[in-house]
Amino acid sequence: MVGRTFLPTQKVLEFPITALRLDEQIQTILRWAIARESKTVCVANVHMLMEAHWNPEFASILQNADLVTPDGMPLVWMMRLQGARYQNRVAGMDILLASCQLAQTLGVSVFFVGSQTEILSRMRTRLETEFPNLKVAAMEPLPFRPLTTKEDEALIEKINASGAGIVFVSLGCPKQEKWMEQHQGKIQAVMIGLGGVFPVYAGIHKRAPRMVRDLGFEWLYRWIQEPRRLWNRYITTIPPFLLLAFKQILMSSSFSTPFHIRERYFGWRVE
């Protein structure tokens, strides 16, 4: 069994977020994929951190993940404040695109788990256009109910027999993170929880423009598209996250002066 790799991290709230830039994280994922290592990758945003903050069991899953990417800009800003000044956003969609691009170059096959048949079909059509040399081992929708032991064993066998090095998982947070944790050591591939990326890539939902994403307002763009589903999530997670993040900043001795904050956060130099 391959030993655990310890990557550089920065803590946001009480959780370690991998402090590597997007290209470095993708290279790490593909290195694991080539070796068929059983790894878990959590794509973290404000919602995920607050779920972990309130739920000790889920907190343990997040803390024990092999790689936790800073999906939300608030996480990126917090990491920059703590010294990772060149940290960029490592979002789910960017992970999917970059991983597929490098996977087709290196001959690594990928497996898609979760979502719905229609969404997966539309994804396959787009993947064939954008990544014509990508090896898609299979696309497996899952029922809303839990799998039986026999069904789960069959799925594990199918994934492992396919030779896939990466398994993209779309079950929603925290279900997909729990699923990956339960299958670590059983599925010989890098499992990446991508949440709502599947329907966006399929063209069912739109991704926010880059300027909106860079300003940290992608959550608002998504809320406008799905107000009923996301309203409760945002109203219950964003305010407490802001309070906890502000508390962390105040308690850190690294932020002793406003000028220090400006330099670390925005990259401004104060002469």
PDB file of C-alpha atoms in Angstrom:
ATOM      1  CA  MET A   1       0.000   0.000   0.000  1.00  0.00           C
ATOM      2  CA  VAL A   2       1.329   3.428  -0.975  1.00  0.00           C
ATOM      3  CA  GLY A   3       1.973   5.722   1.965  1.00  0.00           C
ATOM      4  CA  ARG A   4       0.158   8.973   2.390  1.00  0.00           C
ATOM      5  CA  THR A   5       1.654  12.025   0.693  1.00  0.00           C
ATOM      6  CA  PHE A   6       1.784  15.167   2.795  1.00  0.00           C
ATOM      7  CA  LEU A   7       1.250  18.305   0.738  1.00  0.00           C
ATOM      8  CA  PRO A   8       1.700  21.907   1.933  1.00  0.00           C
ATOM      9  CA  THR A   9      -1.465  23.328   3.491  1.00  0.00           C
ATOM     10  CA  GLN A  10      -2.934  26.493   4.953  1.00  0.00           C
ATOM     11  CA  LYS A  11      -5.724  26.297   7.508  1.00  0.00           C
ATOM     12  CA  VAL A  12      -9.000  28.047   6.806  1.00  0.00           C
ATOM     13  CA  LEU A  13     -11.087  27.912   9.952  1.00  0.00           C
ATOM     14  CA  GLU A  14      -9.760  24.647  11.400  1.00  0.00           C
ATOM     15  CA  PHE A  15      -9.354  22.792   8.112  1.00  0.00           C
ATOM     16  CA  PRO A  16      -6.183  22.238   6.040  1.00  0.00           C
ATOM     17  CA  ILE A  17      -6.511  23.438   2.449  1.00  0.00           C
ATOM     18  CA  THR A  18      -3.836  22.328  -0.008  1.00  0.00           C
ATOM     19  CA  ALA A  19      -1.540  25.284  -0.692  1.00  0.00           C
ATOM     20  CA  LEU A  20      -0.549  24.538  -4.275  1.00  0.00           C
ATOM     21  CA  ARG A  21      -1.528  26.367  -7.429  1.00  0.00           C
ATOM     22  CA  LEU A  22      -3.980  24.845  -9.922  1.00  0.00           C
ATOM     23  CA  ASP A  23      -1.357  23.404 -12.263  1.00  0.00           C
ATOM     24  CA  GLU A  24       0.581  21.862  -9.360  1.00  0.00           C
ATOM     25  CA  GLN A  25      -2.560  20.237  -7.956  1.00  0.00           C
ATOM     26  CA  ILE A  26      -3.500  18.811 -11.364  1.00  0.00           C
ATOM     27  CA  GLN A  27       0.006  17.396 -11.810  1.00  0.00           C
ATOM     28  CA  THR A  28      -0.256  15.787  -8.356  1.00  0.00           C
ATOM     29  CA  ILE A  29      -3.615  14.226  -9.229  1.00  0.00           C
ATOM     30  CA  LEU A  30      -2.310  12.811 -12.516  1.00  0.00           C
ATOM     31  CA  ARG A  31       0.815  11.457 -10.825  1.00  0.00           C
ATOM     32  CA  TRP A  32      -1.440   9.536  -8.426  1.00  0.00           C
ATOM     33  CA  ALA A  33      -3.709   8.485 -11.300  1.00  0.00           C
ATOM     34  CA  ILE A  34      -0.869   6.998 -13.328  1.00  0.00           C
ATOM     35  CA  ALA A  35       0.139   4.933 -10.282  1.00  0.00           C
ATOM     36  CA  ARG A  36      -3.534   3.920  -9.713  1.00  0.00           C
ATOM     37  CA  GLU A  37      -3.352   5.136  -6.110  1.00  0.00           C
ATOM     38  CA  SER A  38      -6.538   5.230  -4.064  1.00  0.00           C
ATOM     39  CA  LYS A  39      -6.844   8.919  -3.180  1.00  0.00           C
ATOM     40  CA  THR A  40      -9.626  11.351  -2.263  1.00  0.00           C
ATOM     41  CA  VAL A  41      -9.838  14.943  -3.472  1.00  0.00           C
ATOM     42  CA  CYS A  42     -12.325  17.327  -1.848  1.00  0.00           C
ATOM     43  CA  VAL A  43     -13.181  20.530  -3.691  1.00  0.00           C
ATOM     44  CA  ALA A  44     -13.863  22.903  -0.810  1.00  0.00           C
ATOM     45  CA  ASN A  45     -15.976  26.031  -0.667  1.00  0.00           C
ATOM     46  CA  VAL A  46     -17.725  27.945   2.121  1.00  0.00           C
ATOM     47  CA  HIS A  47     -20.608  25.470   2.231  1.00  0.00           C
ATOM     48  CA  MET A  48     -18.287  22.490   2.660  1.00  0.00           C
ATOM     49  CA  LEU A  49     -16.247  24.120   5.428  1.00  0.00           C
ATOM     50  CA  MET A  50     -19.366  25.065   7.367  1.00  0.00           C
ATOM     51  CA  GLU A  51     -20.766  21.531   6.985  1.00  0.00           C
ATOM     52  CA  ALA A  52     -17.499  20.261   8.442  1.00  0.00           C
ATOM     53  CA  HIS A  53     -17.518  22.888  11.191  1.00  0.00           C
ATOM     54  CA  TRP A  54     -20.945  21.745  12.373  1.00  0.00           C
ATOM     55  CA  ASN A  55     -20.477  18.000  11.813  1.00  0.00           C
ATOM     56  CA  PRO A  56     -17.498  16.285  13.533  1.00  0.00           C
ATOM     57  CA  GLU A  57     -17.860  13.159  11.375  1.00  0.00           C
ATOM     58  CA  PHE A  58     -17.690  15.178   8.179  1.00  0.00           C
ATOM     59  CA  ALA A  59     -14.847  17.272   9.635  1.00  0.00           C
ATOM     60  CA  SER A  60     -12.826  14.082  10.017  1.00  0.00           C
ATOM     61  CA  ILE A  61     -13.437  13.185   6.373  1.00  0.00           C
ATOM     62  CA  LEU A  62     -12.247  16.591   5.217  1.00  0.00           C
ATOM     63  CA  GLN A  63      -9.194  16.558   7.474  1.00  0.00           C
ATOM     64  CA  ASN A  64      -8.179  13.101   6.245  1.00  0.00           C
ATOM     65  CA  ALA A  65      -8.618  13.803   2.534  1.00  0.00           C
ATOM     66  CA  ASP A  66      -5.458  13.494   0.462  1.00  0.00           C
ATOM     67  CA  LEU A  67      -6.006  16.835  -1.240  1.00  0.00           C
ATOM     68  CA  VAL A  68      -8.446  19.672  -0.475  1.00  0.00           C
ATOM     69  CA  THR A  69      -8.652  22.354  -3.142  1.00  0.00           C
ATOM     70  CA  PRO A  70      -9.694  25.982  -2.525  1.00  0.00           C
ATOM     71  CA  ASP A  71     -12.749  26.182  -4.763  1.00  0.00           C
ATOM     72  CA  GLY A  72     -14.297  29.337  -3.289  1.00  0.00           C
ATOM     73  CA  MET A  73     -12.543  32.711  -3.541  1.00  0.00           C
ATOM     74  CA  PRO A  74     -13.067  33.385   0.209  1.00  0.00           C
ATOM     75  CA  LEU A  75     -10.818  30.384   0.884  1.00  0.00           C
ATOM     76  CA  VAL A  76      -8.217  31.715  -1.544  1.00  0.00           C
ATOM     77  CA  TRP A  77      -8.271  35.129   0.126  1.00  0.00           C
ATOM     78  CA  MET A  78      -7.838  33.562   3.571  1.00  0.00           C
ATOM     79  CA  MET A  79      -4.892  31.513   2.348  1.00  0.00           C
ATOM     80  CA  ARG A  80      -3.235  34.572   0.842  1.00  0.00           C
ATOM     81  CA  LEU A  81      -3.656  36.431   4.109  1.00  0.00           C
ATOM     82  CA  GLN A  82      -1.790  33.634   5.875  1.00  0.00           C
ATOM     83  CA  GLY A  83       1.192  33.704   3.556  1.00  0.00           C
ATOM     84  CA  ALA A  84       0.234  31.698   0.454  1.00  0.00           C
ATOM     85  CA  ARG A  85       0.237  34.937  -1.523  1.00  0.00           C
ATOM     86  CA  TYR A  86       0.395  33.284  -4.955  1.00  0.00           C
ATOM     87  CA  GLN A  87      -2.423  30.828  -4.291  1.00  0.00           C
ATOM     88  CA  ASN A  88      -5.041  30.766  -7.022  1.00  0.00           C
ATOM     89  CA  ARG A  89      -8.475  29.257  -7.150  1.00  0.00           C
ATOM     90  CA  VAL A  90      -8.709  25.521  -7.812  1.00  0.00           C
ATOM     91  CA  ALA A  91     -12.358  25.193  -8.785  1.00  0.00           C
ATOM     92  CA  GLY A  92     -14.261  22.076  -9.738  1.00  0.00           C
ATOM     93  CA  MET A  93     -14.799  23.024 -13.375  1.00  0.00           C
ATOM     94  CA  ASP A  94     -11.146  23.959 -13.821  1.00  0.00           C
ATOM     95  CA  ILE A  95     -10.123  20.641 -12.243  1.00  0.00           C
ATOM     96  CA  LEU A  96     -12.350  18.741 -14.686  1.00  0.00           C
ATOM     97  CA  LEU A  97     -11.037  20.582 -17.745  1.00  0.00           C
ATOM     98  CA  ALA A  98      -7.373  20.524 -16.753  1.00  0.00           C
ATOM     99  CA  SER A  99      -7.481  16.889 -15.626  1.00  0.00           C
ATOM    100  CA  CYS A 100      -9.115  15.745 -18.853  1.00  0.00           C
ATOM    101  CA  GLN A 101      -6.604  17.698 -20.916  1.00  0.00           C
ATOM    102  CA  LEU A 102      -3.603  16.183 -19.148  1.00  0.00           C
ATOM    103  CA  ALA A 103      -5.225  12.741 -18.898  1.00  0.00           C
ATOM    104  CA  GLN A 104      -5.646  12.479 -22.667  1.00  0.00           C
ATOM    105  CA  THR A 105      -2.022  13.524 -23.135  1.00  0.00           C
ATOM    106  CA  LEU A 106      -0.763  10.918 -20.662  1.00  0.00           C
ATOM    107  CA  GLY A 107      -3.166   8.169 -21.707  1.00  0.00           C
ATOM    108  CA  VAL A 108      -5.003   8.057 -18.361  1.00  0.00           C
ATOM    109  CA  SER A 109      -8.625   6.926 -18.564  1.00  0.00           C
ATOM    110  CA  VAL A 110     -11.396   8.525 -16.514  1.00  0.00           C
ATOM    111  CA  PHE A 111     -14.623   7.232 -14.984  1.00  0.00           C
ATOM    112  CA  PHE A 112     -17.727   9.307 -14.167  1.00  0.00           C
ATOM    113  CA  VAL A 113     -19.969   8.319 -11.245  1.00  0.00           C
ATOM    114  CA  GLY A 114     -23.245   9.901 -10.179  1.00  0.00           C
ATOM    115  CA  SER A 115     -25.671  12.417 -11.683  1.00  0.00           C
ATOM    116  CA  GLN A 116     -28.317  11.413 -14.243  1.00  0.00           C
ATOM    117  CA  THR A 117     -28.235   9.580 -17.548  1.00  0.00           C
ATOM    118  CA  GLU A 118     -29.276  12.641 -19.569  1.00  0.00           C
ATOM    119  CA  ILE A 119     -26.585  14.825 -17.991  1.00  0.00           C
ATOM    120  CA  LEU A 120     -23.898  12.193 -18.502  1.00  0.00           C
ATOM    121  CA  SER A 121     -24.950  11.762 -22.141  1.00  0.00           C
ATOM    122  CA  ARG A 122     -24.637  15.486 -22.800  1.00  0.00           C
ATOM    123  CA  MET A 123     -21.281  15.532 -21.031  1.00  0.00           C
ATOM    124  CA  ARG A 124     -20.015  12.689 -23.204  1.00  0.00           C
ATOM    125  CA  THR A 125     -20.946  14.607 -26.360  1.00  0.00           C
ATOM    126  CA  ARG A 126     -19.034  17.673 -25.220  1.00  0.00           C
ATOM    127  CA  LEU A 127     -16.054  15.623 -24.011  1.00  0.00           C
ATOM    128  CA  GLU A 128     -15.758  13.935 -27.410  1.00  0.00           C
ATOM    129  CA  THR A 129     -15.556  17.368 -29.035  1.00  0.00           C
ATOM    130  CA  GLU A 130     -13.193  19.071 -26.602  1.00  0.00           C
ATOM    131  CA  PHE A 131     -11.020  16.069 -25.677  1.00  0.00           C
ATOM    132  CA  PRO A 132     -11.174  13.682 -28.665  1.00  0.00           C
ATOM    133  CA  ASN A 133      -8.306  11.535 -27.384  1.00  0.00           C
ATOM    134  CA  LEU A 134      -9.600  11.217 -23.828  1.00  0.00           C
ATOM    135  CA  LYS A 135     -10.289   7.653 -22.722  1.00  0.00           C
ATOM    136  CA  VAL A 136     -13.668   7.624 -20.957  1.00  0.00           C
ATOM    137  CA  ALA A 137     -13.820   4.258 -19.223  1.00  0.00           C
ATOM    138  CA  ALA A 138     -17.526   4.561 -18.346  1.00  0.00           C
ATOM    139  CA  MET A 139     -20.262   6.864 -17.098  1.00  0.00           C
ATOM    140  CA  GLU A 140     -22.320   5.375 -14.295  1.00  0.00           C
ATOM    141  CA  PRO A 141     -25.415   7.175 -12.942  1.00  0.00           C
ATOM    142  CA  LEU A 142     -26.394   6.188  -9.419  1.00  0.00           C
ATOM    143  CA  PRO A 143     -29.880   5.890  -7.900  1.00  0.00           C
ATOM    144  CA  PHE A 144     -30.946   8.342  -5.195  1.00  0.00           C
ATOM    145  CA  ARG A 145     -31.217   5.463  -2.746  1.00  0.00           C
ATOM    146  CA  PRO A 146     -28.131   3.882  -1.139  1.00  0.00           C
ATOM    147  CA  LEU A 147     -26.634   1.012  -3.111  1.00  0.00           C
ATOM    148  CA  THR A 148     -27.010  -2.487  -1.740  1.00  0.00           C
ATOM    149  CA  THR A 149     -23.805  -4.259  -0.712  1.00  0.00           C
ATOM    150  CA  LYS A 150     -23.946  -6.363  -3.854  1.00  0.00           C
ATOM    151  CA  GLU A 151     -24.487  -3.320  -6.083  1.00  0.00           C
ATOM    152  CA  ASP A 152     -21.657  -1.448  -4.440  1.00  0.00           C
ATOM    153  CA  GLU A 153     -19.253  -4.357  -4.818  1.00  0.00           C
ATOM    154  CA  ALA A 154     -20.196  -4.628  -8.498  1.00  0.00           C
ATOM    155  CA  LEU A 155     -19.514  -0.906  -8.996  1.00  0.00           C
ATOM    156  CA  ILE A 156     -16.109  -1.143  -7.302  1.00  0.00           C
ATOM    157  CA  GLU A 157     -15.206  -4.125  -9.485  1.00  0.00           C
ATOM    158  CA  LYS A 158     -16.342  -2.291 -12.625  1.00  0.00           C
ATOM    159  CA  ILE A 159     -14.260   0.796 -11.826  1.00  0.00           C
ATOM    160  CA  ASN A 160     -11.143  -1.171 -10.960  1.00  0.00           C
ATOM    161  CA  ALA A 161     -11.486  -3.474 -13.974  1.00  0.00           C
ATOM    162  CA  SER A 162     -11.843  -0.454 -16.281  1.00  0.00           C
ATOM    163  CA  GLY A 163      -8.303   0.667 -15.501  1.00  0.00           C
ATOM    164  CA  ALA A 164      -9.452   4.230 -14.843  1.00  0.00           C
ATOM    165  CA  GLY A 165      -6.958   6.397 -12.991  1.00  0.00           C
ATOM    166  CA  ILE A 166      -9.455   9.135 -12.114  1.00  0.00           C
ATOM    167  CA  VAL A 167     -13.042   8.818 -10.903  1.00  0.00           C
ATOM    168  CA  PHE A 168     -15.103  12.010 -11.076  1.00  0.00           C
ATOM    169  CA  VAL A 169     -17.909  11.828  -8.502  1.00  0.00           C
ATOM    170  CA  SER A 170     -21.083  13.929  -8.564  1.00  0.00           C
ATOM    171  CA  LEU A 171     -23.363  13.177  -5.627  1.00  0.00           C
ATOM    172  CA  GLY A 172     -23.463  16.577  -3.931  1.00  0.00           C
ATOM    173  CA  CYS A 173     -21.846  17.703  -0.686  1.00  0.00           C
ATOM    174  CA  PRO A 174     -21.491  16.009   1.797  1.00  0.00           C
ATOM    175  CA  LYS A 175     -22.770  12.772   0.221  1.00  0.00           C
ATOM    176  CA  GLN A 176     -19.977  12.515  -2.350  1.00  0.00           C
ATOM    177  CA  GLU A 177     -17.240  13.137   0.237  1.00  0.00           C
ATOM    178  CA  LYS A 178     -18.684  10.390   2.439  1.00  0.00           C
ATOM    179  CA  TRP A 179     -18.868   8.085  -0.568  1.00  0.00           C
ATOM    180  CA  MET A 180     -15.217   8.704  -1.446  1.00  0.00           C
ATOM    181  CA  GLU A 181     -14.118   8.150   2.152  1.00  0.00           C
ATOM    182  CA  GLN A 182     -16.022   4.852   2.273  1.00  0.00           C
ATOM    183  CA  HIS A 183     -14.320   3.684  -0.919  1.00  0.00           C
ATOM    184  CA  GLN A 184     -10.770   4.738  -0.138  1.00  0.00           C
ATOM    185  CA  GLY A 185      -8.548   1.684  -0.383  1.00  0.00           C
ATOM    186  CA  LYS A 186     -11.242  -0.158  -2.352  1.00  0.00           C
ATOM    187  CA  ILE A 187     -11.252   1.883  -5.558  1.00  0.00           C
ATOM    188  CA  GLN A 188      -7.776   2.026  -7.092  1.00  0.00           C
ATOM    189  CA  ALA A 189      -8.052   5.495  -8.561  1.00  0.00           C
ATOM    190  CA  VAL A 190      -8.104   9.153  -7.586  1.00  0.00           C
ATOM    191  CA  MET A 191     -11.657  10.055  -6.578  1.00  0.00           C
ATOM    192  CA  ILE A 192     -12.601  13.707  -7.076  1.00  0.00           C
ATOM    193  CA  GLY A 193     -15.880  15.128  -5.750  1.00  0.00           C
ATOM    194  CA  LEU A 194     -17.174  17.633  -8.287  1.00  0.00           C
ATOM    195  CA  GLY A 195     -20.658  18.355  -6.963  1.00  0.00           C
ATOM    196  CA  GLY A 196     -22.567  20.588  -9.360  1.00  0.00           C
ATOM    197  CA  VAL A 197     -19.927  20.622 -12.095  1.00  0.00           C
ATOM    198  CA  PHE A 198     -21.612  17.881 -14.133  1.00  0.00           C
ATOM    199  CA  PRO A 199     -24.803  19.830 -15.023  1.00  0.00           C
ATOM    200  CA  VAL A 200     -22.746  22.951 -15.749  1.00  0.00           C
ATOM    201  CA  TYR A 201     -20.439  21.100 -18.124  1.00  0.00           C
ATOM    202  CA  ALA A 202     -23.500  19.464 -19.687  1.00  0.00           C
ATOM    203  CA  GLY A 203     -24.863  22.937 -20.451  1.00  0.00           C
ATOM    204  CA  ILE A 204     -27.888  22.720 -18.169  1.00  0.00           C
ATOM    205  CA  HIS A 205     -26.581  25.512 -15.931  1.00  0.00           C
ATOM    206  CA  LYS A 206     -24.276  28.366 -16.896  1.00  0.00           C
ATOM    207  CA  ARG A 207     -20.939  29.134 -15.290  1.00  0.00           C
ATOM    208  CA  ALA A 208     -20.357  32.662 -14.083  1.00  0.00           C
ATOM    209  CA  PRO A 209     -18.136  34.920 -16.231  1.00  0.00           C
ATOM    210  CA  ARG A 210     -14.482  35.049 -15.153  1.00  0.00           C
ATOM    211  CA  MET A 211     -14.749  38.571 -13.737  1.00  0.00           C
ATOM    212  CA  VAL A 212     -17.655  37.492 -11.521  1.00  0.00           C
ATOM    213  CA  ARG A 213     -15.693  34.436 -10.377  1.00  0.00           C
ATOM    214  CA  ASP A 214     -12.546  36.430  -9.617  1.00  0.00           C
ATOM    215  CA  LEU A 215     -14.526  38.919  -7.536  1.00  0.00           C
ATOM    216  CA  GLY A 216     -15.931  36.099  -5.429  1.00  0.00           C
ATOM    217  CA  PHE A 217     -19.529  36.464  -6.572  1.00  0.00           C
ATOM    218  CA  GLU A 218     -20.034  33.133  -8.328  1.00  0.00           C
ATOM    219  CA  TRP A 219     -22.299  32.102  -5.446  1.00  0.00           C
ATOM    220  CA  LEU A 220     -24.624  34.982  -6.357  1.00  0.00           C
ATOM    221  CA  TYR A 221     -24.613  34.006 -10.016  1.00  0.00           C
ATOM    222  CA  ARG A 222     -25.535  30.430  -9.070  1.00  0.00           C
ATOM    223  CA  TRP A 223     -28.211  31.606  -6.650  1.00  0.00           C
ATOM    224  CA  ILE A 224     -29.907  33.612  -9.423  1.00  0.00           C
ATOM    225  CA  GLN A 225     -30.094  30.418 -11.493  1.00  0.00           C
ATOM    226  CA  GLU A 226     -31.316  28.185  -8.640  1.00  0.00           C
ATOM    227  CA  PRO A 227     -32.844  30.464  -5.962  1.00  0.00           C
ATOM    228  CA  ARG A 228     -35.086  27.893  -4.281  1.00  0.00           C
ATOM    229  CA  ARG A 229     -32.406  25.231  -3.920  1.00  0.00           C
ATOM    230  CA  LEU A 230     -29.574  27.521  -2.845  1.00  0.00           C
ATOM    231  CA  TRP A 231     -31.280  30.199  -0.752  1.00  0.00           C
ATOM    232  CA  ASN A 232     -31.277  28.261   2.502  1.00  0.00           C
ATOM    233  CA  ARG A 233     -27.727  27.013   1.968  1.00  0.00           C
ATOM    234  CA  TYR A 234     -26.313  30.491   1.440  1.00  0.00           C
ATOM    235  CA  ILE A 235     -28.253  32.218   4.198  1.00  0.00           C
ATOM    236  CA  THR A 236     -27.167  29.597   6.737  1.00  0.00           C
ATOM    237  CA  THR A 237     -23.507  29.260   5.709  1.00  0.00           C
ATOM    238  CA  ILE A 238     -22.170  32.604   4.454  1.00  0.00           C
ATOM    239  CA  PRO A 239     -22.829  34.794   7.557  1.00  0.00           C
ATOM    240  CA  PRO A 240     -21.345  32.310  10.076  1.00  0.00           C
ATOM    241  CA  PHE A 241     -18.356  31.697   7.797  1.00  0.00           C
ATOM    242  CA  LEU A 242     -17.639  35.427   7.649  1.00  0.00           C
ATOM    243  CA  LEU A 243     -17.758  35.658  11.451  1.00  0.00           C
ATOM    244  CA  LEU A 244     -15.448  32.671  11.928  1.00  0.00           C
ATOM    245  CA  ALA A 245     -13.044  33.899   9.243  1.00  0.00           C
ATOM    246  CA  PHE A 246     -12.890  37.369  10.820  1.00  0.00           C
ATOM    247  CA  LYS A 247     -12.200  35.757  14.187  1.00  0.00           C
ATOM    248  CA  GLN A 248      -9.358  33.725  12.689  1.00  0.00           C
ATOM    249  CA  ILE A 249      -7.842  36.855  11.161  1.00  0.00           C
ATOM    250  CA  LEU A 250      -8.033  38.780  14.427  1.00  0.00           C
ATOM    251  CA  MET A 251      -6.450  35.941  16.383  1.00  0.00           C
ATOM    252  CA  SER A 252      -3.535  35.544  13.983  1.00  0.00           C
ATOM    253  CA  SER A 253      -0.409  37.461  14.933  1.00  0.00           C
ATOM    254  CA  SER A 254       0.545  37.623  11.263  1.00  0.00           C
ATOM    255  CA  PHE A 255      -1.902  40.425  10.609  1.00  0.00           C
ATOM    256  CA  SER A 256      -0.482  43.055  12.919  1.00  0.00           C
ATOM    257  CA  THR A 257      -0.843  46.068  10.634  1.00  0.00           C
ATOM    258  CA  PRO A 258      -3.206  47.160   7.856  1.00  0.00           C
ATOM    259  CA  PHE A 259      -0.227  47.535   5.517  1.00  0.00           C
ATOM    260  CA  HIS A 260       0.795  43.934   6.160  1.00  0.00           C
ATOM    261  CA  ILE A 261      -2.714  42.794   5.238  1.00  0.00           C
ATOM    262  CA  ARG A 262      -2.694  44.807   2.026  1.00  0.00           C
ATOM    263  CA  GLU A 263       0.629  43.402   0.912  1.00  0.00           C
ATOM    264  CA  ARG A 264      -0.298  39.758   1.606  1.00  0.00           C
ATOM    265  CA  TYR A 265      -3.849  39.947   0.354  1.00  0.00           C
ATOM    266  CA  PHE A 266      -3.618  42.139  -2.735  1.00  0.00           C
ATOM    267  CA  GLY A 267       0.077  41.822  -3.507  1.00  0.00           C
ATOM    268  CA  TRP A 268       0.584  45.578  -2.952  1.00  0.00           C
ATOM    269  CA  ARG A 269       4.031  46.644  -1.849  1.00  0.00           C
ATOM    270  CA  VAL A 270       4.331  49.386   0.771  1.00  0.00           C
ATOM    271  CA  GLU A 271       7.528  51.356   0.538  1.00  0.00           C
TER     272      GLU A 271
END
